[in-house]
Amino acid sequence: MADNSGLFAVSQRLPPQNLQAEQALLGALITRNTIFDKIVDLIETKHFADPANAIIFQRISERILDGQLADAVTLRDDFQNSGLLTDVGGTAYLATLLAATVALNIVPNYARSIVDCWTRRQLIEVGQSIVNRAFDPGPSAVDAHTLKDAASQIEDAERMLGELHGADAEAVKLHSGGSAISAAIARADAIHRGAPSGRVLTGMPSIDRAWLAMPGTLTLLAGPPGSGKTGAAMQIGKAVARRAYADALAFGLPPKQAYRQPGVAVYSLEMTAEALGLRMAAEEAGVDVMDLLLGRLDLVSAEALARVERETTHLPIRIHDASAATIRMLPAKIRMDLKRQPERLVIIDHLLVATEQAQAERGRSDGGVSAQSVTSLAQTLRRLAVALRVPILVLTHTSRPQRGAEVRRPTMAEIKYGGEGGATCVMFLHRPIMFMDSQPPEPMAKETDAQFRGPGGRLDRWHKARDAARDLAEIVVAKQTHGTTGVYPMRWNGRTTSLSEVEGADLGPAEPVPDFL
């Protein structure tokens, strides 16, 4: 009699799957796209057992993350004549999904059930692999170098089982100290021999000295509202894109193909693409931002702008309107976008906007944020940077400086609602003029006109102090896990909201950051 137990019986069983849950989840998503925000961090395309369901979920995700409607009409247009749904009856299958819709509040439970089935399918594959390797340890039992002994097989089995714990399994993978040192030495030797380090360079000397933009790092660029963070970030992004474009041309690619090479992705949660373009155009052409905004252009500025448009048309800098992205959808959108178009650098403007939206959706009438939500998002973005092997630059606010107060450099404590704990680097854009009174002083009692208005008088000293501080700026690096901290002096151009180098300045740090930072 045949033995129906053991591995033979296992091989005859259907893999764990819950097709009803898959259909119900898809039907709910098609009925109401807003439910996607509840499951975006629970489930991925790979978790679906039915290939047709996986294809439909992928398209729904792409549409929602791109800010488009994903209903029965738009999906039917997407799949019409595509042949992708032939095995399930074509686009008529969408009606089946709508009929399977369940109450929206239980959709997350269905997502967890689908993921649980996927995990068990993976567990079966791991078990079968362990059994197969135990029967056949290597390509040749004679060759000791290729033979997998029992101890090695146990290590492989533990590794495969560990990976089933989730996407963060690699973060807790066990390495010996010796192997870690060997890997670091091998990488350093490879870089010494000419291999790329992966570091992103801007070509801006002070920024490159200050910022170690390595793959997998999360950098906060902080400053008070109105300090020019967005202009500086767009200047950095444009500089990185320009280097990427030049590298592609040097490799022999034509301009249109060079644009598709990895460059810079900007996720704007607050400003429009046009507003960001305004800052880039002003900095590149040397034209006053207000003149651009109000259309006050003379022949010289018009010619400069025409030149800029010609020279920057194919720069690989891509601006994503992420104003509708929530705290959970933003990382998913970035992950999906970078799968379709890899990038050298990701810029997010800015950290607090996403958390404000998330709080508002949870019923916070004041639209406020919390330290917990900011820290959670920063940690998620750090993990995303590691997974995508790309540096992420995130803008965030500090407290507003008190006008008329003593000018002092910012500290970590001034970052609003935190988030610095999840960052590998924290940089401040410090402009001393923001501490100075914006209105001239008034005459004081018993003060003569000469003492107030005369040469060397109080009003004269006020004007000279503001003029001296008008173009002063510093990049203050207060935290850098893989590099040094320091203060790097630069010039600020308020007309174009951009940074420039200090002529003749030493490119090293101006002075150490105080210990309390």
Coordinates of C-alpha atoms in Angstrom, one line a residue:
M1 CA 0.0 0.0 0.0
A2 CA 1.3 3.5 -0.9
D3 CA 2.4 5.7 2.0
N4 CA 0.2 8.8 1.9
S5 CA 1.9 10.3 4.9
G6 CA 4.9 12.6 5.1
L7 CA 6.3 14.6 2.2
F8 CA 4.2 12.8 -0.4
A9 CA 1.0 13.9 1.3
V10 CA 2.4 17.5 1.7
S11 CA 3.2 17.7 -2.0
Q12 CA -0.4 16.8 -2.9
R13 CA -2.0 19.6 -0.9
L14 CA -2.9 23.0 -2.2
P15 CA -0.6 25.8 -1.0
P16 CA -2.2 28.0 1.7
Q17 CA -4.3 30.7 0.1
N18 CA -7.5 32.7 0.7
L19 CA -8.8 33.7 -2.7
Q20 CA -12.1 34.9 -1.2
A21 CA -10.2 37.4 1.0
E22 CA -8.1 38.5 -2.0
Q23 CA -11.3 39.2 -4.0
A24 CA -13.0 40.9 -1.1
L25 CA -10.0 43.2 -0.5
L26 CA -9.7 44.2 -4.2
G27 CA -13.5 44.8 -4.4
A28 CA -13.3 47.1 -1.3
L29 CA -10.3 49.0 -2.8
I30 CA -12.2 49.6 -6.1
T31 CA -15.3 50.7 -4.2
R32 CA -13.4 53.2 -2.0
N33 CA -9.8 54.1 -2.8
T34 CA -9.3 55.7 0.6
I35 CA -9.2 52.3 2.3
F36 CA -5.8 51.8 0.6
D37 CA -4.2 54.0 3.3
K38 CA -5.3 51.5 5.9
I39 CA -3.5 48.5 4.3
V40 CA -0.6 50.1 2.5
D41 CA 1.8 49.1 5.2
L42 CA 0.3 45.6 5.6
I43 CA 0.3 44.0 2.2
E44 CA 2.3 44.0 -1.1
T45 CA 1.7 42.6 -4.6
K46 CA 3.8 39.6 -3.9
H47 CA 1.5 38.4 -1.1
F48 CA -1.4 37.5 -3.5
A49 CA -1.7 33.9 -4.5
D50 CA -3.8 34.5 -7.6
P51 CA -1.6 36.1 -10.3
A52 CA -4.6 38.0 -11.7
N53 CA -5.4 39.4 -8.3
A54 CA -1.8 40.4 -7.9
I55 CA -1.8 42.3 -11.3
I56 CA -5.0 44.1 -10.3
F57 CA -3.7 45.1 -6.9
Q58 CA -0.4 46.4 -8.5
R59 CA -2.4 48.6 -10.9
I60 CA -4.7 49.9 -8.2
S61 CA -1.6 50.7 -6.0
E62 CA 0.1 52.5 -8.9
R63 CA -3.0 54.6 -9.6
I64 CA -3.7 55.6 -6.0
L65 CA 0.0 56.4 -5.3
D66 CA 0.1 58.5 -8.4
G67 CA -3.0 60.4 -7.2
Q68 CA -5.3 58.9 -9.8
L69 CA -8.7 57.3 -9.5
A70 CA -8.8 53.5 -9.4
D71 CA -12.4 52.4 -10.0
A72 CA -14.1 49.8 -12.2
V73 CA -14.2 52.2 -15.2
T74 CA -10.5 53.3 -15.1
L75 CA -9.3 49.7 -14.4
R76 CA -11.4 48.4 -17.3
D77 CA -9.7 50.9 -19.6
D78 CA -6.3 49.9 -18.3
F79 CA -6.9 46.2 -18.8
Q80 CA -9.0 46.3 -21.9
N81 CA -7.3 44.3 -24.7
S82 CA -4.2 43.8 -22.5
G83 CA -4.7 40.1 -22.2
L84 CA -3.5 40.2 -18.6
L85 CA -6.9 39.1 -17.2
T86 CA -7.7 36.4 -19.9
D87 CA -7.4 33.5 -17.5
V88 CA -10.1 35.0 -15.2
G89 CA -12.5 36.0 -17.9
G90 CA -11.2 39.4 -18.9
T91 CA -12.4 42.7 -17.6
A92 CA -15.7 41.1 -16.6
Y93 CA -13.8 39.8 -13.6
L94 CA -13.9 43.3 -12.1
A95 CA -17.6 42.9 -11.6
T96 CA -16.9 39.7 -9.7
L97 CA -14.6 41.7 -7.4
L98 CA -17.2 44.3 -6.8
A99 CA -19.7 41.7 -5.9
A100 CA -17.2 40.3 -3.3
T101 CA -16.9 43.6 -1.5
V102 CA -17.1 43.4 2.3
A103 CA -17.4 46.0 5.1
L104 CA -14.6 48.4 4.8
N105 CA -13.6 48.3 8.5
I106 CA -12.6 44.6 8.2
V107 CA -10.5 45.0 5.1
P108 CA -7.2 45.2 7.2
N109 CA -8.1 41.8 8.7
Y110 CA -8.4 40.4 5.2
A111 CA -5.0 41.9 4.3
R112 CA -3.4 40.1 7.3
S113 CA -5.1 36.8 6.3
I114 CA -3.6 37.1 2.8
V115 CA -0.1 37.9 4.2
D116 CA -0.4 35.0 6.6
C117 CA -1.2 32.6 3.7
W118 CA 1.8 34.0 1.8
T119 CA 4.1 33.4 4.9
R120 CA 3.0 29.8 5.2
R121 CA 3.6 29.3 1.5
Q122 CA 7.1 30.6 2.0
L123 CA 7.5 28.4 5.0
I124 CA 6.6 25.3 2.9
E125 CA 9.2 26.3 0.3
V126 CA 11.8 26.7 3.0
G127 CA 10.9 23.3 4.5
Q128 CA 11.1 21.6 1.1
S129 CA 14.5 23.3 0.4
I130 CA 15.8 22.0 3.7
V131 CA 14.7 18.5 3.0
N132 CA 16.1 18.6 -0.6
R133 CA 19.5 19.9 0.6
A134 CA 19.6 17.2 3.4
F135 CA 19.2 14.5 0.7
D136 CA 21.7 16.1 -1.7
P137 CA 24.2 18.2 0.3
G138 CA 26.2 19.5 -2.7
P139 CA 27.1 19.0 -6.4
S140 CA 29.7 16.5 -5.5
A141 CA 30.2 14.4 -2.4
V142 CA 33.8 14.0 -3.4
D143 CA 34.6 17.7 -3.6
A144 CA 35.1 18.9 -0.1
H145 CA 35.0 22.6 -1.2
T146 CA 31.5 22.3 -2.6
L147 CA 30.1 19.9 0.0
K148 CA 27.5 21.4 2.4
D149 CA 28.0 19.7 5.7
A150 CA 25.1 19.4 8.2
A151 CA 26.3 22.5 10.3
S152 CA 26.3 24.7 7.2
Q153 CA 22.9 23.4 6.2
I154 CA 21.6 24.4 9.6
E155 CA 23.0 27.9 9.2
D156 CA 21.3 28.2 5.8
A157 CA 18.0 27.0 7.3
E158 CA 18.2 29.5 10.1
R159 CA 18.9 32.3 7.7
M160 CA 16.0 31.3 5.4
L161 CA 13.6 31.0 8.4
G162 CA 14.9 34.4 9.8
E163 CA 14.0 36.1 6.5
L164 CA 10.4 35.1 7.0
H165 CA 10.1 37.3 10.0
G166 CA 9.7 40.4 7.8
A167 CA 11.4 43.0 5.7
D168 CA 13.6 44.0 8.7
A169 CA 15.2 40.6 9.0
E170 CA 18.4 41.8 7.4
A171 CA 18.6 44.5 10.1
V172 CA 19.0 41.8 12.8
K173 CA 21.1 39.3 10.7
L174 CA 23.9 37.9 12.8
H175 CA 27.5 38.6 11.6
S176 CA 30.7 37.7 13.4
G177 CA 33.0 40.6 14.2
G178 CA 35.7 39.2 12.1
S179 CA 33.5 38.9 9.0
A180 CA 32.3 42.4 9.5
I181 CA 35.8 43.8 9.7
S182 CA 36.8 41.7 6.6
A183 CA 33.9 43.1 4.6
A184 CA 34.7 46.7 5.6
I185 CA 38.4 46.2 4.6
A186 CA 37.5 44.6 1.3
R187 CA 35.1 47.5 0.5
A188 CA 37.8 50.1 1.3
D189 CA 40.3 48.2 -0.8
A190 CA 37.9 48.0 -3.7
I191 CA 37.3 51.8 -3.5
H192 CA 41.0 52.4 -3.3
R193 CA 41.4 50.4 -6.5
G194 CA 38.8 52.5 -8.4
A195 CA 35.4 51.0 -7.5
P196 CA 32.7 53.6 -6.9
S197 CA 32.1 54.4 -3.2
G198 CA 28.4 55.1 -3.8
R199 CA 28.7 58.6 -2.2
V200 CA 26.6 61.3 -3.8
L201 CA 28.6 64.4 -4.6
T202 CA 27.1 67.8 -5.5
G203 CA 30.1 69.6 -6.8
M204 CA 29.5 72.3 -4.2
P205 CA 32.8 72.2 -2.2
S206 CA 31.4 73.3 1.2
I207 CA 28.4 71.0 1.0
D208 CA 30.5 68.1 -0.1
R209 CA 32.9 68.7 2.8
A210 CA 30.0 68.9 5.3
W211 CA 27.7 66.2 4.0
L212 CA 28.6 62.5 3.7
A213 CA 25.7 61.4 1.4
M214 CA 26.1 57.7 1.3
P215 CA 23.5 55.1 0.2
G216 CA 21.2 54.1 3.1
T217 CA 21.6 57.4 5.0
L218 CA 18.8 59.8 6.2
T219 CA 19.8 63.4 6.5
L220 CA 17.6 66.2 8.1
L221 CA 18.2 69.7 6.8
A222 CA 16.7 71.9 9.5
G223 CA 16.0 75.6 9.8
P224 CA 13.3 78.0 10.9
P225 CA 10.4 78.7 8.5
G226 CA 11.5 81.2 5.9
S227 CA 15.2 80.5 6.2
G228 CA 15.6 79.2 2.7
K229 CA 15.8 75.5 3.2
T230 CA 13.7 74.7 0.1
G231 CA 15.8 76.9 -2.1
A232 CA 19.0 75.3 -0.7
A233 CA 17.7 71.8 -1.1
M234 CA 16.6 72.4 -4.7
Q235 CA 20.1 73.9 -5.4
I236 CA 21.6 70.7 -4.0
G237 CA 19.2 68.5 -6.0
K238 CA 20.0 70.4 -9.2
A239 CA 23.7 70.1 -8.6
V240 CA 23.4 66.3 -8.1
A241 CA 21.2 66.0 -11.2
R242 CA 23.7 68.0 -13.3
R243 CA 26.6 65.6 -12.3
A244 CA 24.4 62.6 -13.1
Y245 CA 23.6 64.1 -16.5
A246 CA 27.2 64.9 -17.2
D247 CA 28.2 61.3 -16.3
A248 CA 25.6 59.9 -18.6
L249 CA 26.7 62.1 -21.5
A250 CA 30.3 61.1 -20.9
F251 CA 29.2 57.5 -21.1
G252 CA 28.0 58.2 -24.6
L253 CA 24.2 58.4 -24.0
P254 CA 22.1 60.9 -25.9
P255 CA 20.3 63.6 -23.9
K256 CA 16.9 61.9 -23.9
Q257 CA 18.4 58.7 -22.6
A258 CA 20.6 60.6 -20.1
Y259 CA 17.4 62.0 -18.6
R260 CA 16.3 58.4 -17.8
Q261 CA 19.4 57.6 -15.8
P262 CA 19.4 57.7 -12.0
G263 CA 19.2 61.3 -10.9
V264 CA 17.2 63.1 -8.2
A265 CA 13.6 62.6 -7.0
V266 CA 11.9 65.5 -5.2
Y267 CA 8.8 64.8 -3.2
S268 CA 7.0 68.0 -2.6
L269 CA 4.4 67.8 0.1
E270 CA 3.8 71.6 0.4
M271 CA 5.0 73.5 -2.7
T272 CA 3.9 73.0 -6.3
A273 CA 6.3 71.9 -8.9
E274 CA 6.1 75.3 -10.4
A275 CA 7.2 76.9 -7.1
L276 CA 10.2 74.6 -6.9
G277 CA 11.0 75.3 -10.5
L278 CA 10.9 79.0 -9.7
R279 CA 13.7 78.6 -7.2
M280 CA 15.8 76.5 -9.5
A281 CA 15.4 78.9 -12.4
A282 CA 16.2 82.0 -10.2
E283 CA 19.4 80.4 -8.8
E284 CA 20.5 79.1 -12.2
A285 CA 19.9 82.4 -14.1
G286 CA 20.8 84.8 -11.3
V287 CA 17.4 86.4 -11.5
D288 CA 15.5 87.7 -8.5
V289 CA 12.7 85.3 -7.3
M290 CA 10.3 88.2 -6.9
D291 CA 11.0 89.5 -10.4
L292 CA 10.3 86.0 -11.8
L293 CA 7.1 85.7 -9.7
L294 CA 5.8 89.1 -10.8
G295 CA 7.0 88.8 -14.4
R296 CA 9.4 91.8 -14.1
L297 CA 11.8 90.7 -16.8
D298 CA 14.2 92.7 -18.9
L299 CA 16.1 91.6 -22.0
V300 CA 19.1 90.4 -20.0
S301 CA 17.1 88.3 -17.5
A302 CA 14.9 86.9 -20.4
E303 CA 18.0 85.8 -22.3
A304 CA 19.4 84.2 -19.1
L305 CA 16.1 82.3 -18.5
A306 CA 16.0 81.1 -22.1
R307 CA 19.6 79.8 -21.7
V308 CA 18.7 78.0 -18.5
E309 CA 15.6 76.4 -20.1
R310 CA 17.8 75.0 -22.9
E311 CA 20.5 73.7 -20.6
T312 CA 18.2 72.1 -18.0
T313 CA 15.5 70.5 -20.1
H314 CA 17.0 67.1 -19.9
L315 CA 18.4 67.2 -16.3
P316 CA 17.3 64.1 -14.5
I317 CA 15.5 65.8 -11.6
R318 CA 12.0 64.6 -11.2
I319 CA 9.4 66.4 -9.0
H320 CA 6.6 64.3 -7.5
D321 CA 3.5 66.1 -6.2
A322 CA 3.1 64.3 -3.0
S323 CA 0.6 66.7 -1.4
A324 CA -2.0 64.0 -1.1
A325 CA 0.4 61.4 0.5
T326 CA -0.2 60.5 4.1
I327 CA 2.4 59.3 6.6
R328 CA 1.8 55.7 5.5
M329 CA 1.5 56.2 1.8
L330 CA 4.6 58.4 1.3
P331 CA 7.2 55.6 1.9
A332 CA 5.1 53.2 -0.3
K333 CA 5.0 55.8 -3.1
I334 CA 8.7 56.4 -2.9
R335 CA 9.4 52.6 -2.9
M336 CA 7.2 52.1 -6.0
D337 CA 8.5 55.1 -7.9
L338 CA 12.2 54.1 -7.4
K339 CA 11.4 50.6 -8.6
R340 CA 10.2 52.2 -11.8
Q341 CA 12.9 54.8 -11.9
P342 CA 16.0 54.4 -9.7
E343 CA 17.6 57.6 -8.4
R344 CA 20.8 58.8 -6.8
L345 CA 19.1 61.0 -4.3
V346 CA 15.7 61.5 -2.8
I347 CA 14.6 64.9 -1.4
I348 CA 11.4 65.3 0.8
D349 CA 10.0 68.8 1.5
H350 CA 9.1 68.5 4.3
L351 CA 8.8 66.2 7.3
L352 CA 6.1 67.9 9.2
V353 CA 3.6 68.2 6.4
A354 CA 3.0 64.4 6.1
T355 CA 2.5 64.1 9.9
E356 CA 0.1 67.1 9.9
Q357 CA -2.0 65.3 7.3
A358 CA -1.9 62.1 9.2
Q359 CA -3.0 63.8 12.4
A360 CA -5.8 65.6 10.6
E361 CA -7.1 62.3 9.2
R362 CA -7.2 60.8 12.7
G363 CA -9.5 63.6 13.8
R364 CA -7.1 66.1 15.2
S365 CA -9.0 69.3 14.7
D366 CA -5.9 71.5 15.1
G367 CA -4.0 69.5 12.4
G368 CA -1.1 69.3 14.9
V369 CA 1.7 66.9 15.0
S370 CA 3.3 64.9 17.7
A371 CA 6.9 63.8 18.5
Q372 CA 5.8 60.2 18.2
S373 CA 4.5 60.6 14.6
V374 CA 7.5 62.6 13.5
T375 CA 9.9 60.0 15.0
S376 CA 8.0 57.1 13.5
L377 CA 8.1 58.6 10.0
A378 CA 11.9 59.5 10.3
Q379 CA 12.6 55.9 11.4
T380 CA 10.5 54.5 8.5
L381 CA 12.4 56.8 6.0
R382 CA 15.7 55.6 7.4
R383 CA 14.7 52.0 6.8
L384 CA 13.5 52.9 3.4
A385 CA 16.9 54.5 2.6
V386 CA 18.7 51.4 3.6
A387 CA 16.3 49.1 1.6
L388 CA 16.6 51.2 -1.5
R389 CA 20.3 51.9 -1.1
V390 CA 19.9 55.6 -1.7
P391 CA 20.5 58.7 0.5
I392 CA 17.4 60.6 1.5
L393 CA 17.4 64.3 2.4
V394 CA 14.4 65.5 4.4
L395 CA 13.6 69.1 5.2
T396 CA 12.2 69.9 8.7
H397 CA 11.6 73.0 10.8
T398 CA 13.3 74.4 13.9
S399 CA 11.7 76.8 16.3
R400 CA 11.5 80.4 15.1
P401 CA 14.4 82.5 16.4
Q402 CA 13.5 85.3 18.7
R403 CA 14.1 88.6 17.0
G404 CA 16.5 90.8 18.8
A405 CA 17.9 87.9 20.8
E406 CA 21.5 87.0 21.0
V407 CA 22.6 85.4 17.7
R408 CA 23.5 81.7 18.4
R409 CA 23.8 78.6 16.4
P410 CA 20.9 76.1 16.5
T411 CA 21.0 73.0 18.6
M412 CA 19.4 69.6 18.2
A413 CA 16.8 70.6 20.9
E414 CA 15.3 73.2 18.5
I415 CA 14.2 70.7 15.9
K416 CA 10.4 70.8 16.1
Y417 CA 8.9 67.5 17.3
G418 CA 12.2 65.6 17.0
G419 CA 12.9 63.0 14.4
E420 CA 16.7 63.5 14.7
G421 CA 17.0 60.1 16.4
G422 CA 16.2 58.3 13.2
A423 CA 18.7 60.4 11.1
T424 CA 22.3 59.5 10.3
C425 CA 23.0 63.2 9.7
V426 CA 21.5 66.5 11.0
M427 CA 22.4 69.7 9.2
F428 CA 21.1 73.2 10.0
L429 CA 20.9 76.1 7.6
H430 CA 21.8 79.0 10.0
R431 CA 21.3 82.6 9.0
P432 CA 22.2 85.1 11.7
I433 CA 20.1 87.9 10.2
M434 CA 17.0 85.9 11.2
F435 CA 17.8 86.8 14.9
M436 CA 17.9 90.6 14.1
D437 CA 15.0 92.9 14.3
S438 CA 13.4 93.4 10.9
Q439 CA 12.2 97.0 11.8
P440 CA 14.6 99.8 12.5
P441 CA 14.9 101.0 16.1
E442 CA 12.9 104.0 17.4
P443 CA 14.5 107.0 19.1
M444 CA 14.8 106.7 22.8
A445 CA 14.0 109.2 25.4
K446 CA 16.8 111.6 26.2
E447 CA 18.6 110.5 23.0
T448 CA 19.8 113.3 20.8
D449 CA 19.2 113.2 17.0
A450 CA 23.0 112.9 16.5
Q451 CA 23.2 109.9 18.9
F452 CA 20.4 108.2 17.0
R453 CA 20.8 109.2 13.3
G454 CA 24.3 110.6 13.2
P455 CA 27.4 108.7 12.0
G456 CA 28.0 105.8 14.4
G457 CA 24.6 106.4 15.9
R458 CA 22.3 103.7 17.0
L459 CA 20.3 103.7 13.7
D460 CA 23.5 103.7 11.7
R461 CA 24.9 100.7 13.7
W462 CA 21.6 98.9 13.1
H463 CA 21.9 99.3 9.3
K464 CA 25.5 98.3 9.2
A465 CA 24.8 95.2 11.3
R466 CA 22.0 94.1 9.0
D467 CA 24.0 94.8 5.9
A468 CA 26.9 92.8 7.3
A469 CA 24.7 89.8 8.2
R470 CA 22.5 89.9 5.1
D471 CA 24.5 87.4 3.0
L472 CA 25.9 85.4 5.9
A473 CA 25.0 81.7 6.2
E474 CA 26.4 78.6 7.8
I475 CA 25.9 74.9 7.3
V476 CA 26.0 73.5 10.9
V477 CA 26.5 69.8 11.0
A478 CA 25.4 68.8 14.4
K479 CA 25.3 65.0 13.9
Q480 CA 26.9 62.7 11.4
T481 CA 27.1 59.0 12.1
H482 CA 29.7 58.2 9.5
G483 CA 31.6 61.5 9.4
T484 CA 32.6 64.7 11.3
T485 CA 30.6 67.5 12.7
G486 CA 31.5 71.2 12.1
V487 CA 30.4 74.6 11.0
Y488 CA 30.9 75.5 7.3
P489 CA 30.6 79.2 6.3
M490 CA 28.8 80.1 3.1
R491 CA 27.1 83.1 1.4
W492 CA 23.4 83.5 1.1
N493 CA 21.8 85.2 -1.9
G494 CA 18.3 86.3 -0.8
R495 CA 17.4 87.4 -4.4
T496 CA 17.8 83.9 -5.7
T497 CA 17.3 82.0 -2.4
S498 CA 20.6 80.1 -2.9
L499 CA 24.0 79.4 -1.3
S500 CA 27.4 80.1 -2.7
E501 CA 31.0 79.6 -1.6
V502 CA 32.9 82.2 0.5
E503 CA 35.7 83.4 -1.7
G504 CA 39.1 82.5 -0.4
A505 CA 37.7 80.6 2.6
D506 CA 39.3 77.5 4.0
L507 CA 37.1 74.6 3.0
G508 CA 37.5 72.9 6.4
P509 CA 35.2 73.5 9.3
A510 CA 35.2 77.1 10.6
E511 CA 35.2 75.8 14.2
P512 CA 34.0 72.8 16.1
V513 CA 30.4 72.5 17.1
P514 CA 29.9 73.0 20.8
D515 CA 29.8 69.8 22.8
F516 CA 26.3 70.3 23.9
L517 CA 25.1 69.8 20.4

